[in-house]
Amino acid sequence: MASPVPPSAVDAPKKVTLTGYVGFDTITQQIERKLLKRGFAFNVMVVGRSGMGKSTLVNTLFAAHLKDSNAPKRADTFRQTVDIQSISHVIEENGVKLKLTITDTPGYGDQVNNDNCWDPIIKYIKEQYSAYLRKELTPAREKRIPDTRIHAVLFFIAPTGHALTPLDITVMKKISEVANVIPVIAKADSLTMEERTAFKRRIKEEIEFHGIRCYPYIDIEEDVILSDTDRVERQTVQMIRDMIPFAIVGSERNVVIDGKAVRGRRTRWGIIDVENESHCEFVHLRNFLTRSHLQDMIETTASVHYEAFRTKQLVALKESTSQMGSYRSGPDTSSMTASQVSAA
Ligand SMILES: Nc1nc2c(ncn2[C@@H]2O[C@H](COP(=O)(O)OP(=O)(O)OP(=O)(O)O)[C@@H](O)[C@H]2O)c(=O)[nH]1
Ligand SMILES: [Mg+2]
């Protein structure tokens, strides 16, 4: 049997300074690999008055990118959307998977009394937060909670060339309190370029006047000294804000331009190519959604809108439980909330 080693022979812990390369700088690549493997979920919702081209846009947005054309084709006669429906597609680009879900909603504004016509939309958005919160608070929660929270709401404005309607103002305001709202001018082919510019300016003024908070947000803190990166970021946001509302045209049909089939509309004045930047801002909208702001919208939904919902729910729950007097040895939120959290 080996004799025990005398204490003096054991090496005391030494403080070693590593001068060689250890490789922790690969952490960014490690994170990237993990994120790529996991993929992203991005959920967009379209909202607006009846007949504004919401369903058409849903079928135009990523049409060119879908290899599988399993997307339901619409019948030749246009049907009104009667309930909230979601369509998901998985798009893959350079090994990055994006699960894109577009939620189509029925147009509002057709009733004699349009009071509370926004309720089903708000309810749907909150239900997704609620489902997420329930899963988050389950004692044995899933490693990755499926994210059905709406990250962007495209709000369709009628191309009247005049002003927003009081109903649009109300609905936009209500939704902007619970999600990222991005206004768009629908059916922009019915306005001339000059009319578009003037209408955009008018909408912007109204949005500001009514205190509607549209995405992307600028939080101006007066005394903060900005770094160069912050300054560039702020300029980009400002540039995009100047472009909003995007003037868009949607189409589910192809038209032939120079022998090439493109998504477009044949009008009395000529052919409109949806993807042509000099015809409309559809491409700017799509780039904004997928290229420049996808991650930020996902993050903002979680850190601003979902966070506000979560806090409100948990505070309400805590109050109701303490009122019930069932608060014996401190709150056990994990088991309580899982069963009690419901859409506000
Ligand atoms: N001129 C023009 N017409 C469009 C455009 N987008 C859609 N339309 C037409 O507008 C009509 C209504 O389009 P939908 O996409 O069904 O409208 P919606 O907003 O889904 O309507 P609801 O489901 O009733 O709310 C159809 O005849 C479309 O072809 C566009 O950009 N320009
Ligand atoms: Mg529709």
Short mmCIF file of C-alpha atoms and ligand atoms in Angstrom, two decimals:
data_model
loop_
_atom_site.label_atom_id
_atom_site.label_comp_id
_atom_site.label_asym_id
_atom_site.label_seq_id
_atom_site.Cartn_x
_atom_site.Cartn_y
_atom_site.Cartn_z
CA MET A 1 0.00 0.00 0.00
CA ALA A 2 1.37 3.40 -0.87
CA SER A 3 2.28 5.65 2.03
CA PRO A 4 0.48 8.98 2.28
CA VAL A 5 2.28 11.94 0.71
CA PRO A 6 3.66 14.36 3.32
CA PRO A 7 1.91 17.76 3.19
CA SER A 8 5.14 19.54 2.30
CA ALA A 9 5.37 17.52 -0.90
CA VAL A 10 1.96 18.71 -2.18
CA ASP A 11 2.20 21.63 -4.62
CA ALA A 12 0.66 24.79 -3.23
CA PRO A 13 -1.73 26.44 -5.73
CA LYS A 14 0.30 28.78 -7.87
CA LYS A 15 -0.89 31.93 -9.47
CA VAL A 16 -0.11 31.42 -13.12
CA THR A 17 -0.28 34.17 -15.67
CA LEU A 18 -1.11 32.75 -19.06
CA THR A 19 0.95 34.39 -21.66
CA GLY A 20 0.02 32.04 -24.50
CA TYR A 21 -3.17 32.05 -26.57
CA VAL A 22 -6.03 30.32 -24.81
CA GLY A 23 -8.70 30.89 -27.38
CA PHE A 24 -11.59 32.40 -25.43
CA ASP A 25 -11.94 35.00 -28.14
CA THR A 26 -13.78 32.30 -30.10
CA ILE A 27 -16.71 32.84 -27.75
CA THR A 28 -18.47 34.96 -30.36
CA GLN A 29 -18.16 32.15 -32.90
CA GLN A 30 -19.32 29.64 -30.29
CA ILE A 31 -22.41 31.75 -29.59
CA GLU A 32 -23.00 32.23 -33.30
CA ARG A 33 -22.79 28.48 -33.95
CA LYS A 34 -25.26 27.79 -31.20
CA LEU A 35 -27.67 30.45 -32.45
CA LEU A 36 -27.41 29.22 -36.02
CA LYS A 37 -28.15 25.67 -34.94
CA ARG A 38 -31.14 26.85 -32.99
CA GLY A 39 -32.52 29.06 -35.76
CA PHE A 40 -34.77 32.05 -35.34
CA ALA A 41 -38.49 32.53 -35.09
CA PHE A 42 -39.91 35.76 -36.41
CA ASN A 43 -43.59 36.56 -36.24
CA VAL A 44 -45.23 39.35 -38.22
CA MET A 45 -48.87 40.39 -38.08
CA VAL A 46 -50.82 42.45 -40.62
CA VAL A 47 -53.58 44.76 -39.42
CA GLY A 48 -55.80 47.32 -41.14
CA ARG A 49 -59.16 48.18 -42.58
CA SER A 50 -60.97 45.77 -44.86
CA GLY A 51 -59.72 45.35 -48.43
CA MET A 52 -56.40 47.15 -47.90
CA GLY A 53 -54.36 44.28 -49.38
CA LYS A 54 -53.23 42.60 -46.17
CA SER A 55 -53.74 39.02 -47.37
CA THR A 56 -52.16 39.95 -50.69
CA LEU A 57 -49.07 41.27 -48.94
CA VAL A 58 -48.82 38.14 -46.80
CA ASN A 59 -48.54 36.19 -50.04
CA THR A 60 -46.15 38.67 -51.64
CA LEU A 61 -43.67 39.29 -48.84
CA PHE A 62 -41.51 36.23 -49.11
CA ALA A 63 -42.95 34.62 -52.22
CA ALA A 64 -39.69 34.87 -54.14
CA HIS A 65 -37.80 33.22 -51.27
CA LEU A 66 -39.98 30.20 -50.77
CA LYS A 67 -38.55 27.15 -52.44
CA ASP A 68 -41.53 25.04 -51.52
CA SER A 69 -44.64 26.60 -52.83
CA ASN A 70 -46.82 24.87 -50.30
CA ALA A 71 -48.17 28.22 -49.29
CA PRO A 72 -51.91 28.12 -49.76
CA LYS A 73 -52.82 29.71 -53.05
CA ARG A 74 -55.79 31.99 -52.95
CA ALA A 75 -58.72 31.50 -55.21
CA ASP A 76 -59.16 33.90 -58.10
CA THR A 77 -61.98 35.67 -56.36
CA PHE A 78 -60.70 37.56 -53.36
CA ARG A 79 -62.25 36.54 -50.14
CA GLN A 80 -62.44 38.59 -47.04
CA THR A 81 -60.39 37.23 -44.21
CA VAL A 82 -62.83 36.23 -41.50
CA ASP A 83 -60.61 35.02 -38.71
CA ILE A 84 -57.05 35.36 -37.47
CA GLN A 85 -54.86 32.91 -39.36
CA SER A 86 -51.15 32.20 -39.23
CA ILE A 87 -48.97 30.76 -41.97
CA SER A 88 -45.43 29.58 -41.23
CA HIS A 89 -42.56 29.05 -43.60
CA VAL A 90 -39.02 27.97 -42.90
CA ILE A 91 -36.60 29.98 -44.97
CA GLU A 92 -32.96 28.96 -45.12
CA GLU A 93 -30.13 31.17 -46.28
CA ASN A 94 -26.45 30.26 -45.96
CA GLY A 95 -27.18 27.72 -43.27
CA VAL A 96 -29.31 30.10 -41.21
CA LYS A 97 -32.83 28.93 -40.60
CA LEU A 98 -35.64 31.39 -40.09
CA LYS A 99 -39.08 30.25 -39.11
CA LEU A 100 -41.26 33.01 -40.35
CA THR A 101 -44.87 33.18 -39.29
CA ILE A 102 -47.22 35.72 -40.77
CA THR A 103 -50.51 36.29 -38.99
CA ASP A 104 -53.30 37.63 -41.16
CA THR A 105 -56.20 39.37 -39.46
CA PRO A 106 -59.71 40.25 -40.66
CA GLY A 107 -60.07 43.86 -41.75
CA TYR A 108 -61.96 46.12 -39.40
CA GLY A 109 -64.10 49.16 -40.00
CA ASP A 110 -67.01 47.58 -41.88
CA GLN A 111 -69.49 47.59 -39.04
CA VAL A 112 -71.94 50.34 -38.22
CA ASN A 113 -70.50 50.37 -34.75
CA ASN A 114 -66.74 49.87 -34.77
CA ASP A 115 -66.29 50.25 -31.01
CA ASN A 116 -63.74 47.77 -29.71
CA CYS A 117 -63.07 46.32 -33.17
CA TRP A 118 -59.41 46.12 -32.12
CA ASP A 119 -60.19 43.79 -29.22
CA PRO A 120 -59.60 40.46 -31.05
CA ILE A 121 -56.19 41.69 -32.27
CA ILE A 122 -55.05 42.90 -28.86
CA LYS A 123 -56.41 39.70 -27.31
CA TYR A 124 -54.42 37.57 -29.76
CA ILE A 125 -51.18 39.47 -29.06
CA LYS A 126 -51.68 39.20 -25.31
CA GLU A 127 -52.56 35.52 -25.53
CA GLN A 128 -49.15 34.85 -27.04
CA TYR A 129 -47.46 36.71 -24.16
CA SER A 130 -49.60 34.82 -21.73
CA ALA A 131 -48.74 31.43 -23.24
CA TYR A 132 -45.05 32.34 -23.09
CA LEU A 133 -45.31 33.46 -19.47
CA ARG A 134 -47.14 30.27 -18.45
CA LYS A 135 -44.39 28.17 -20.01
CA GLU A 136 -41.69 30.32 -18.44
CA LEU A 137 -43.16 29.84 -14.99
CA THR A 138 -43.73 26.11 -15.17
CA PRO A 139 -41.46 24.39 -12.62
CA ALA A 140 -39.99 22.06 -15.27
CA ARG A 141 -39.79 24.60 -18.00
CA GLU A 142 -38.69 23.75 -21.50
CA LYS A 143 -35.16 24.62 -22.48
CA ARG A 144 -36.43 26.62 -25.40
CA ILE A 145 -39.90 28.00 -25.17
CA PRO A 146 -41.55 28.20 -28.59
CA ASP A 147 -41.87 31.89 -29.37
CA THR A 148 -45.22 32.84 -30.86
CA ARG A 149 -45.06 36.43 -29.63
CA ILE A 150 -45.76 38.95 -32.38
CA HIS A 151 -42.53 40.81 -33.15
CA ALA A 152 -43.87 43.26 -35.74
CA VAL A 153 -47.31 44.56 -36.63
CA LEU A 154 -47.63 46.03 -40.12
CA PHE A 155 -50.37 48.60 -39.89
CA PHE A 156 -52.07 49.29 -43.25
CA ILE A 157 -53.14 52.86 -43.95
CA ALA A 158 -55.63 53.53 -46.76
CA PRO A 159 -54.09 55.54 -49.64
CA THR A 160 -56.58 58.39 -49.32
CA GLY A 161 -53.95 61.09 -49.66
CA HIS A 162 -55.72 62.99 -46.89
CA ALA A 163 -55.39 61.99 -43.28
CA LEU A 164 -55.68 59.09 -40.89
CA THR A 165 -59.21 58.25 -39.84
CA PRO A 166 -60.10 58.57 -36.14
CA LEU A 167 -60.62 54.79 -36.09
CA ASP A 168 -57.13 54.16 -37.52
CA ILE A 169 -55.65 56.48 -34.91
CA THR A 170 -57.39 54.62 -32.10
CA VAL A 171 -56.47 51.15 -33.36
CA MET A 172 -52.87 52.10 -34.06
CA LYS A 173 -52.51 53.62 -30.62
CA LYS A 174 -53.99 50.59 -28.86
CA ILE A 175 -51.73 48.16 -30.69
CA SER A 176 -48.61 50.27 -30.25
CA GLU A 177 -49.09 49.90 -26.50
CA VAL A 178 -48.57 46.13 -26.74
CA ALA A 179 -46.37 45.51 -29.81
CA ASN A 180 -43.97 47.04 -32.34
CA VAL A 181 -46.14 48.88 -34.89
CA ILE A 182 -44.79 49.72 -38.35
CA PRO A 183 -47.21 51.79 -40.44
CA VAL A 184 -47.37 51.23 -44.21
CA ILE A 185 -49.29 53.03 -46.95
CA ALA A 186 -51.32 50.33 -48.65
CA LYS A 187 -51.96 50.13 -52.40
CA ALA A 188 -49.47 52.93 -53.02
CA ASP A 189 -49.97 52.50 -56.77
CA SER A 190 -53.08 54.60 -56.44
CA LEU A 191 -51.06 57.70 -55.46
CA THR A 192 -48.67 59.73 -57.59
CA MET A 193 -45.12 60.20 -56.27
CA GLU A 194 -45.93 63.75 -55.13
CA GLU A 195 -49.08 62.58 -53.39
CA ARG A 196 -47.12 59.84 -51.64
CA THR A 197 -44.55 62.29 -50.29
CA ALA A 198 -47.18 64.71 -49.05
CA PHE A 199 -49.28 61.89 -47.54
CA LYS A 200 -46.25 60.47 -45.74
CA ARG A 201 -45.49 63.85 -44.22
CA ARG A 202 -49.07 64.23 -43.10
CA ILE A 203 -49.18 60.78 -41.51
CA LYS A 204 -45.93 61.42 -39.65
CA GLU A 205 -47.32 64.67 -38.26
CA GLU A 206 -50.47 62.95 -37.13
CA ILE A 207 -48.61 60.08 -35.51
CA GLU A 208 -46.58 62.60 -33.58
CA PHE A 209 -49.57 64.77 -32.71
CA HIS A 210 -51.51 61.82 -31.30
CA GLY A 211 -48.50 60.50 -29.39
CA ILE A 212 -48.49 57.12 -31.13
CA ARG A 213 -45.26 55.25 -30.49
CA CYS A 214 -44.18 53.55 -33.69
CA TYR A 215 -41.21 51.26 -34.12
CA PRO A 216 -38.18 51.84 -34.34
CA TYR A 217 -38.05 53.81 -31.13
CA ILE A 218 -35.62 56.58 -30.38
CA ASP A 219 -34.95 57.14 -26.75
CA ILE A 220 -33.26 60.46 -26.52
CA GLU A 221 -31.36 61.03 -23.33
CA GLU A 222 -30.18 64.60 -23.51
CA ASP A 223 -27.07 64.48 -21.33
CA VAL A 224 -25.60 61.24 -22.58
CA ILE A 225 -22.39 61.48 -24.58
CA LEU A 226 -22.75 59.21 -27.57
CA SER A 227 -20.04 56.90 -28.84
CA ASP A 228 -19.37 56.73 -32.58
CA THR A 229 -21.26 53.44 -32.88
CA ASP A 230 -24.25 54.90 -31.02
CA ARG A 231 -24.23 57.89 -33.29
CA VAL A 232 -24.19 55.76 -36.45
CA GLU A 233 -26.95 53.55 -35.02
CA ARG A 234 -29.06 56.58 -34.22
CA GLN A 235 -28.55 57.95 -37.72
CA THR A 236 -29.68 54.63 -39.23
CA VAL A 237 -32.79 54.61 -37.06
CA GLN A 238 -33.50 58.20 -38.05
CA MET A 239 -33.09 57.33 -41.74
CA ILE A 240 -35.57 54.50 -41.42
CA ARG A 241 -37.98 56.64 -39.44
CA ASP A 242 -37.85 59.16 -42.27
CA MET A 243 -38.84 56.46 -44.72
CA ILE A 244 -41.73 55.18 -42.60
CA PRO A 245 -44.58 54.69 -43.49
CA PHE A 246 -43.32 52.53 -46.37
CA ALA A 247 -45.44 53.04 -49.47
CA ILE A 248 -46.10 49.51 -50.67
CA VAL A 249 -47.78 47.58 -53.45
CA GLY A 250 -48.65 43.91 -53.18
CA SER A 251 -49.51 41.37 -55.84
CA GLU A 252 -50.08 37.67 -56.02
CA ARG A 253 -49.66 37.56 -59.76
CA ASN A 254 -46.73 37.64 -62.09
CA VAL A 255 -46.48 40.08 -64.96
CA VAL A 256 -43.94 39.90 -67.73
CA ILE A 257 -41.42 42.74 -67.99
CA ASP A 258 -38.69 42.45 -70.63
CA GLY A 259 -39.45 38.78 -71.02
CA LYS A 260 -39.09 38.13 -67.31
CA ALA A 261 -41.93 37.16 -64.98
CA VAL A 262 -42.03 39.39 -61.91
CA ARG A 263 -44.51 40.03 -59.15
CA GLY A 264 -46.48 43.02 -60.27
CA ARG A 265 -49.68 44.78 -61.22
CA ARG A 266 -50.87 45.88 -64.60
CA THR A 267 -52.46 49.30 -64.27
CA ARG A 268 -53.91 51.80 -66.70
CA TRP A 269 -50.66 53.74 -66.56
CA GLY A 270 -48.32 50.84 -67.02
CA ILE A 271 -46.88 47.88 -65.20
CA ILE A 272 -45.77 48.08 -61.60
CA ASP A 273 -42.97 45.79 -60.54
CA VAL A 274 -43.43 45.21 -56.83
CA GLU A 275 -39.69 44.60 -56.34
CA ASN A 276 -38.57 47.67 -58.25
CA GLU A 277 -37.40 50.39 -55.84
CA SER A 278 -38.42 53.18 -58.15
CA HIS A 279 -41.99 51.85 -58.27
CA CYS A 280 -42.65 51.35 -54.57
CA GLU A 281 -40.99 50.70 -51.21
CA PHE A 282 -41.86 47.03 -50.88
CA VAL A 283 -38.18 46.01 -51.02
CA HIS A 284 -37.30 48.58 -48.35
CA LEU A 285 -39.97 47.12 -46.11
CA ARG A 286 -38.73 43.57 -46.65
CA ASN A 287 -35.11 44.58 -46.05
CA PHE A 288 -36.12 46.41 -42.93
CA LEU A 289 -37.98 43.36 -41.64
CA THR A 290 -35.34 40.76 -42.46
CA ARG A 291 -31.98 42.42 -43.00
CA SER A 292 -31.67 45.34 -40.69
CA HIS A 293 -34.16 45.03 -37.84
CA LEU A 294 -35.15 41.40 -37.39
CA GLN A 295 -33.07 40.79 -34.28
CA ASP A 296 -33.88 44.18 -32.81
CA MET A 297 -37.62 43.61 -33.17
CA ILE A 298 -37.36 40.22 -31.47
CA GLU A 299 -35.34 41.78 -28.67
CA THR A 300 -37.58 44.83 -28.28
CA THR A 301 -40.67 42.62 -28.11
CA ALA A 302 -39.10 40.67 -25.26
CA SER A 303 -37.53 43.55 -23.37
CA VAL A 304 -40.23 46.20 -23.78
CA HIS A 305 -43.65 44.76 -24.60
CA TYR A 306 -43.49 41.28 -23.10
CA GLU A 307 -41.65 42.60 -20.04
CA ALA A 308 -44.41 45.16 -19.39
CA PHE A 309 -47.07 42.44 -19.73
CA ARG A 310 -45.14 40.07 -17.47
CA THR A 311 -44.63 42.67 -14.74
CA LYS A 312 -48.28 43.67 -14.79
CA GLN A 313 -49.46 40.07 -14.60
CA LEU A 314 -47.14 39.11 -11.78
CA VAL A 315 -47.93 42.21 -9.73
CA ALA A 316 -51.67 41.62 -10.16
CA LEU A 317 -51.22 38.01 -9.22
CA LYS A 318 -49.21 38.81 -6.12
CA GLU A 319 -51.87 41.27 -5.01
CA SER A 320 -54.72 38.87 -5.57
CA THR A 321 -52.96 36.05 -3.74
CA SER A 322 -52.10 38.21 -0.77
CA GLN A 323 -55.72 39.37 -0.63
CA MET A 324 -56.86 35.77 -0.60
CA GLY A 325 -54.62 35.23 2.40
CA SER A 326 -53.12 32.11 0.92
CA TYR A 327 -49.68 33.51 1.39
CA ARG A 328 -48.48 31.41 4.24
CA SER A 329 -44.76 31.04 4.04
CA GLY A 330 -43.89 33.40 1.25
CA PRO A 331 -45.03 33.36 -2.33
CA ASP A 332 -44.40 30.32 -4.44
CA THR A 333 -44.84 32.04 -7.77
CA SER A 334 -43.62 29.10 -9.76
CA SER A 335 -46.56 26.85 -9.04
CA MET A 336 -49.16 29.58 -8.58
CA THR A 337 -48.66 31.46 -11.73
CA ALA A 338 -48.41 28.51 -14.03
CA SER A 339 -52.06 27.80 -13.50
CA GLN A 340 -53.31 31.27 -12.84
CA VAL A 341 -51.74 33.49 -15.47
CA SER A 342 -54.27 34.32 -18.09
CA ALA A 343 -54.59 36.90 -20.80
CA ALA A 344 -55.35 40.27 -19.27
N1 LIG B 1 -54.15 48.51 -56.65
C1 LIG B 1 -53.81 47.64 -55.72
N2 LIG B 1 -54.68 46.69 -55.37
C2 LIG B 1 -54.30 45.78 -54.41
C3 LIG B 1 -53.03 45.84 -53.78
N3 LIG B 1 -52.95 44.83 -52.88
C4 LIG B 1 -54.12 44.17 -52.96
N4 LIG B 1 -54.93 44.72 -53.88
C5 LIG B 1 -56.28 44.30 -54.26
O1 LIG B 1 -57.20 44.67 -53.22
C6 LIG B 1 -58.20 43.69 -53.05
C7 LIG B 1 -58.28 43.23 -51.60
O2 LIG B 1 -57.08 42.59 -51.23
P1 LIG B 1 -56.95 41.64 -49.95
O3 LIG B 1 -55.51 41.26 -49.87
O4 LIG B 1 -57.93 40.57 -49.97
O5 LIG B 1 -57.30 42.68 -48.79
P2 LIG B 1 -57.40 42.40 -47.21
O6 LIG B 1 -56.82 43.60 -46.55
O7 LIG B 1 -56.82 41.10 -46.87
O8 LIG B 1 -58.97 42.40 -46.99
P3 LIG B 1 -59.79 41.79 -45.72
O9 LIG B 1 -59.38 40.38 -45.57
O10 LIG B 1 -61.21 41.97 -46.09
O11 LIG B 1 -59.45 42.63 -44.56
C8 LIG B 1 -57.85 42.58 -54.04
O12 LIG B 1 -58.63 42.74 -55.19
C9 LIG B 1 -56.38 42.80 -54.36
O13 LIG B 1 -56.01 42.39 -55.65
C10 LIG B 1 -52.13 46.89 -54.17
O14 LIG B 1 -51.02 47.03 -53.67
N5 LIG B 1 -52.59 47.76 -55.14
MG MG B 2 -57.58 39.50 -45.93
#
